[in-house]
Coordinates of C-alpha atoms in Angstrom, one line a residue:
M219 CA 24.0 -70.4 -24.9
S220 CA 22.6 -68.7 -28.3
V221 CA 22.0 -65.0 -27.7
H222 CA 18.4 -65.8 -28.6
S223 CA 18.4 -67.7 -25.0
L224 CA 20.5 -65.5 -23.4
Y225 CA 17.8 -63.0 -23.8
T226 CA 14.6 -64.8 -22.9
L227 CA 16.3 -65.4 -19.7
Y228 CA 17.1 -62.1 -18.9
M229 CA 13.9 -61.2 -20.0
E230 CA 12.4 -63.4 -17.3
D231 CA 14.7 -61.6 -14.6
C232 CA 12.9 -58.7 -16.3
K233 CA 9.1 -59.2 -16.5
T234 CA 9.0 -59.8 -12.9
R235 CA 10.3 -56.1 -11.7
Q236 CA 9.9 -53.9 -14.8
K237 CA 6.3 -52.0 -15.7
P238 CA 4.7 -54.0 -18.5
T239 CA 4.5 -51.1 -20.4
T240 CA 8.7 -51.0 -20.5
Y241 CA 8.5 -54.4 -20.7
A242 CA 6.7 -54.1 -24.0
N243 CA 9.1 -51.7 -25.4
K244 CA 12.4 -53.5 -24.5
D245 CA 10.8 -57.0 -25.8
F246 CA 9.9 -54.7 -29.1
L247 CA 13.7 -53.2 -29.3
F248 CA 15.0 -56.4 -29.1
Q249 CA 12.8 -57.8 -31.3
K250 CA 13.4 -55.4 -34.2
H251 CA 16.5 -54.7 -34.1
V252 CA 18.4 -57.3 -32.4
L253 CA 17.5 -60.9 -32.9
P254 CA 17.4 -61.0 -36.0
Y255 CA 21.0 -60.1 -36.6
L256 CA 22.4 -61.7 -33.1
G257 CA 19.7 -64.3 -32.2
N258 CA 21.6 -67.0 -33.6
L259 CA 25.2 -66.8 -32.3
Q260 CA 26.9 -68.2 -29.4
A261 CA 26.8 -65.8 -26.8
S262 CA 29.8 -66.5 -25.7
N263 CA 32.3 -66.0 -28.9
V264 CA 30.1 -62.9 -29.6
G265 CA 33.0 -60.0 -29.8
P266 CA 33.5 -56.1 -30.3
A267 CA 33.3 -57.2 -34.0
D268 CA 30.7 -58.7 -34.6
I269 CA 28.9 -56.2 -32.5
R270 CA 30.4 -53.5 -34.5
K271 CA 28.8 -54.9 -37.4
W272 CA 25.6 -55.1 -36.0
R273 CA 25.6 -51.5 -35.0
N274 CA 27.3 -50.3 -38.9
T275 CA 23.8 -52.4 -40.0
L276 CA 21.7 -50.1 -37.8
L277 CA 23.3 -47.3 -38.4
S278 CA 22.3 -47.3 -41.9
A279 CA 18.9 -48.2 -41.4
K280 CA 15.7 -45.5 -41.7
K281 CA 12.7 -45.3 -40.0
D282 CA 9.9 -47.4 -41.0
G283 CA 8.1 -45.7 -44.0
T284 CA 10.2 -43.0 -44.2
D285 CA 13.9 -42.2 -45.6
D286 CA 15.3 -40.8 -42.1
P287 CA 17.9 -42.8 -40.1
Y288 CA 16.8 -43.4 -36.7
S289 CA 17.9 -40.5 -34.3
Q290 CA 21.1 -40.9 -31.7
T291 CA 19.2 -40.8 -28.4
Y292 CA 17.3 -43.8 -29.7
L293 CA 20.7 -45.6 -31.5
K294 CA 22.0 -45.3 -27.8
T295 CA 18.7 -46.8 -25.8
V296 CA 19.2 -49.9 -28.6
H297 CA 22.7 -50.2 -27.5
N298 CA 22.2 -50.0 -23.3
Q299 CA 19.8 -52.3 -23.7
V300 CA 22.1 -55.0 -25.8
S301 CA 24.7 -54.2 -23.4
A302 CA 22.5 -54.3 -20.5
M303 CA 21.6 -58.0 -21.0
F304 CA 25.3 -59.4 -22.0
N305 CA 26.3 -57.8 -18.4
Y306 CA 23.1 -60.1 -16.9
G307 CA 24.5 -63.2 -18.9
V308 CA 28.0 -61.9 -17.5
K309 CA 26.8 -62.4 -14.1
Y310 CA 24.9 -64.5 -13.7
Y311 CA 25.4 -66.9 -16.9
S312 CA 29.3 -67.2 -16.7
I313 CA 29.8 -65.3 -19.9
K314 CA 33.4 -64.4 -20.2
N315 CA 32.6 -60.4 -20.9
N316 CA 29.9 -57.8 -22.4
P317 CA 31.6 -57.2 -26.3
C318 CA 29.6 -54.0 -26.2
L319 CA 31.7 -52.5 -23.4
P320 CA 35.6 -52.7 -25.5
A321 CA 33.0 -51.7 -29.4
G322 CA 32.2 -47.9 -27.8
A323 CA 29.1 -46.0 -27.6
M324 CA 26.7 -45.5 -30.1
G325 CA 24.2 -42.6 -29.8
K326 CA 24.2 -39.9 -28.0
K327 CA 22.4 -39.5 -24.3
S328 CA 20.4 -36.1 -25.1
A329 CA 19.5 -34.4 -28.5
D330 CA 21.4 -32.2 -30.5
T331 CA 18.6 -29.9 -30.3
M332 CA 14.9 -29.3 -28.4
Q333 CA 12.0 -27.9 -30.2
F334 CA 9.3 -26.1 -28.5
W335 CA 6.9 -23.5 -29.1
T336 CA 6.9 -20.1 -28.1
I337 CA 3.1 -19.2 -26.2
E338 CA 2.0 -17.5 -29.5
E339 CA 2.6 -20.8 -31.7
F340 CA 0.6 -23.0 -28.9
E341 CA -2.1 -20.4 -29.2
R342 CA -2.2 -20.5 -32.9
F343 CA -2.4 -24.2 -32.8
L344 CA -5.1 -24.3 -30.3
E345 CA -7.4 -22.0 -32.3
A346 CA -6.6 -24.6 -34.8
I347 CA -8.2 -27.6 -33.0
S348 CA -10.9 -25.5 -31.5
N349 CA -13.3 -27.4 -32.5
K350 CA -13.0 -30.4 -30.3
P351 CA -12.8 -29.1 -26.7
A352 CA -11.5 -31.8 -24.8
C353 CA -8.2 -31.2 -27.0
V354 CA -8.1 -27.9 -25.9
V355 CA -8.1 -28.8 -22.3
M356 CA -5.7 -32.0 -22.8
F357 CA -3.0 -29.6 -24.6
S358 CA -3.6 -26.9 -22.2
L359 CA -2.4 -28.5 -19.3
L360 CA 0.2 -30.5 -20.7
F361 CA 1.5 -26.9 -22.0
W362 CA 0.7 -25.1 -18.7
T363 CA 1.8 -27.4 -15.8
G364 CA 4.5 -29.3 -18.1
M365 CA 3.3 -32.7 -16.7
R366 CA 3.9 -35.5 -19.3
S367 CA 1.0 -37.1 -21.3
G368 CA 0.6 -40.2 -19.2
E369 CA 0.0 -38.0 -16.5
M370 CA -2.5 -35.9 -17.7
L371 CA -4.3 -38.7 -19.4
A372 CA -4.4 -40.5 -15.9
L373 CA -6.3 -38.1 -14.3
T374 CA -9.4 -37.8 -12.9
P375 CA -11.7 -35.7 -11.1
A376 CA -10.2 -36.4 -7.5
D377 CA -7.0 -35.0 -8.9
F378 CA -8.1 -31.4 -9.1
D379 CA -9.2 -28.6 -6.3
F380 CA -10.6 -25.7 -7.6
E381 CA -10.1 -23.4 -4.6
A382 CA -6.6 -23.9 -4.4
N383 CA -5.9 -24.3 -8.4
T384 CA -4.4 -27.6 -8.0
V385 CA -3.5 -30.6 -9.6
S386 CA -2.6 -34.0 -8.2
I387 CA 0.1 -35.6 -10.4
T388 CA 0.1 -39.5 -8.2
K389 CA -0.7 -42.3 -11.4
N390 CA 0.1 -42.5 -15.4
Y391 CA -1.6 -43.6 -17.8
A392 CA -0.5 -46.3 -20.7
R393 CA -2.5 -48.7 -23.7
Q394 CA -1.0 -52.4 -24.3
N395 CA -2.4 -54.7 -26.1
K396 CA -5.9 -52.9 -26.6
Q397 CA -6.0 -52.6 -22.7
D398 CA -5.7 -49.2 -20.6
L399 CA -3.5 -49.4 -17.5
I400 CA -3.1 -46.9 -14.5
L401 CA 0.4 -47.4 -13.6
E402 CA 2.5 -46.1 -10.4
S403 CA 4.1 -42.8 -11.2
K404 CA 7.3 -43.1 -13.1
T405 CA 9.8 -42.1 -9.6
P406 CA 9.2 -41.3 -6.3
K407 CA 9.6 -37.4 -7.1
S408 CA 6.5 -37.8 -10.1
R409 CA 4.4 -38.1 -7.6
R410 CA 3.7 -34.0 -6.7
T411 CA 1.0 -31.5 -6.9
I412 CA 1.0 -28.8 -9.2
V413 CA -0.2 -25.4 -8.7
M414 CA -2.6 -24.3 -11.8
P415 CA -3.1 -20.5 -13.6
P416 CA -6.4 -19.8 -12.7
T417 CA -7.2 -19.7 -16.2
L418 CA -6.9 -23.2 -16.7
S419 CA -7.9 -24.3 -13.8
H420 CA -11.5 -22.4 -14.5
M421 CA -11.1 -24.5 -18.0
V422 CA -10.7 -27.7 -16.7
Q423 CA -13.8 -27.1 -14.1
T424 CA -16.3 -25.6 -17.1
Y425 CA -14.9 -29.0 -18.9
L426 CA -15.4 -31.4 -16.2
S427 CA -19.1 -29.8 -15.6
T428 CA -19.8 -31.1 -19.5
L429 CA -19.0 -34.6 -18.2
Y430 CA -22.2 -37.1 -18.2
D431 CA -22.0 -39.7 -15.5
S432 CA -18.3 -38.8 -14.3
S433 CA -17.4 -40.5 -10.9
P434 CA -14.6 -38.7 -9.3
D435 CA -12.5 -41.6 -10.0
D436 CA -12.9 -42.0 -13.7
R437 CA -10.4 -40.7 -16.1
I438 CA -11.5 -37.3 -17.4
F439 CA -10.4 -37.5 -21.1
P440 CA -11.9 -41.6 -21.5
A441 CA -11.3 -41.6 -25.4
S442 CA -8.2 -40.6 -25.7
T443 CA -4.7 -42.2 -25.7
K444 CA -1.1 -41.0 -26.7
H445 CA -1.8 -42.0 -30.4
I446 CA -5.2 -39.6 -30.4
L447 CA -2.8 -37.0 -28.5
Q448 CA -0.7 -37.6 -31.7
H449 CA -3.0 -37.5 -34.6
E450 CA -4.3 -34.1 -33.4
M451 CA -0.8 -32.5 -32.8
K452 CA -0.6 -33.5 -36.4
R453 CA -3.6 -32.4 -37.2
G454 CA -3.5 -28.6 -35.5
C455 CA 0.0 -28.2 -37.2
A456 CA -1.2 -28.5 -40.6
A457 CA -4.3 -26.6 -39.8
S458 CA -2.1 -23.7 -38.6
G459 CA 1.1 -23.9 -39.7
V460 CA 3.0 -23.9 -36.5
K461 CA 6.2 -26.5 -37.1
R462 CA 5.3 -29.6 -35.7
I463 CA 7.0 -31.2 -32.4
R464 CA 6.3 -33.9 -30.7
I465 CA 3.9 -34.5 -27.6
H466 CA 6.5 -34.4 -24.7
D467 CA 8.1 -31.4 -26.2
L468 CA 5.2 -29.4 -25.0
R469 CA 6.7 -30.3 -21.1
H470 CA 9.8 -29.2 -23.2
S471 CA 7.9 -25.8 -24.1
H472 CA 6.5 -24.9 -20.3
A473 CA 10.2 -25.9 -18.9
S474 CA 11.4 -23.1 -21.3
L475 CA 8.9 -20.8 -20.6
L476 CA 9.6 -20.9 -16.6
I477 CA 13.4 -20.3 -17.5
E478 CA 13.0 -17.5 -19.9
L479 CA 10.5 -16.1 -17.0
G480 CA 13.5 -16.2 -14.3
Y481 CA 12.8 -19.5 -12.4
S482 CA 15.6 -21.5 -11.0
P483 CA 16.3 -24.5 -11.8
L484 CA 15.1 -25.9 -8.9
L485 CA 11.8 -25.1 -8.9
I486 CA 11.4 -26.4 -12.5
A487 CA 12.8 -29.9 -10.9
E488 CA 9.5 -30.1 -8.6
R489 CA 7.3 -28.6 -11.0
L490 CA 7.8 -31.1 -13.9
G491 CA 8.6 -33.9 -11.2
H492 CA 12.5 -34.4 -12.1
E493 CA 13.8 -36.9 -9.7
N494 CA 17.0 -34.6 -8.9
I495 CA 18.3 -30.8 -9.8
E496 CA 21.2 -32.6 -11.8
T497 CA 18.5 -33.7 -14.2
T498 CA 17.1 -30.8 -14.9
L499 CA 20.6 -28.8 -15.5
Q500 CA 21.4 -31.4 -18.1
T501 CA 18.3 -31.3 -20.1
Y502 CA 17.8 -27.6 -20.2
S503 CA 21.4 -26.2 -20.0
H504 CA 21.6 -25.2 -23.0
L505 CA 18.4 -22.7 -22.8
Y506 CA 20.3 -20.4 -20.0
P507 CA 23.5 -19.1 -22.0
N508 CA 20.7 -16.2 -23.0
K509 CA 20.2 -15.8 -18.9
Q510 CA 24.4 -15.9 -18.4
T511 CA 24.5 -12.9 -20.9
Q512 CA 22.1 -11.1 -19.1
L513 CA 23.8 -11.3 -15.7
A514 CA 26.8 -10.2 -17.2
T515 CA 25.4 -6.8 -18.8
E516 CA 23.5 -6.4 -15.2
L517 CA 27.3 -6.8 -13.5
E518 CA 28.7 -5.2 -16.0
K519 CA 26.0 -1.7 -14.9
M520 CA 27.0 -2.5 -11.1
Q521 CA 31.1 -2.5 -12.2
K522 CA 30.7 1.6 -13.6
C523 CA 29.9 2.4 -9.8
Y524 CA 33.4 1.3 -9.4
D525 CA 35.0 3.5 -12.3
F526 CA 36.3 6.3 -10.2
A527 CA 38.3 3.6 -8.1
T528 CA 39.6 2.2 -10.9
Q529 CA 40.4 5.3 -13.0
K530 CA 42.2 6.3 -9.2
M531 CA 44.5 3.2 -10.2
T532 CA 45.5 3.9 -13.4

């Protein structure tokens, strides 16, 4: 059996259990990065040396149209996909072993640095895109609630309760093969209700009043996609001079703001829809050192109350 044949069997098995977008992303990674190099090899004969040779090719490759190498997190994703395929072959098609395991890991699970905006930077960006009200509302929802872009693009009028200032996250938007898809939430914990600041709630309510012939179950941003969000992000950053970040980094911006305000990891996990608190701690642990310093300072102030007792002992 060739690697290409194993890949075909593996993808047939995945297709029944994965969302269309997840399946499409997996297929893209294999078609672009794996099959051109490993596809014609006999799956049972692929060894650690073959994997390391393939990985060296990927490590030296550049992103399309740029001089930038692939990120460490992207490299790890590709490697994990190949390893999963070989695990499937070991379990169901008598391939003796997974050659990715002795070859070692590639890439990193988390990025070395995390980009985010301060409130001041966000306000400058918002001013630069103020000529497009829908964009102002979309980016405000992302920054002030921490919801994912797919969750925001799936919102309908029925998801909002303006008396309680809440928005319910129950679904996810994606676009594939020029078709709009409304999918289930990423995880059970992703289904949640977020309390909005009153100003944001009023902004959304005002925006909804401008929509023509919109029903409660229609998307409130029907003409928008993730591609359009990226285009507007690029436009706003260029016009405002604010540093360029990813759309997903607006979610990090919200989390960093909550951490700075002193809110607990548990509350942040619930607001962001993380499956468990460990995800929150692992993702944002590097933002907590300042809090540790503040904690030590406060303990030092309390400890001075016991200076007298210390002097007595010495």
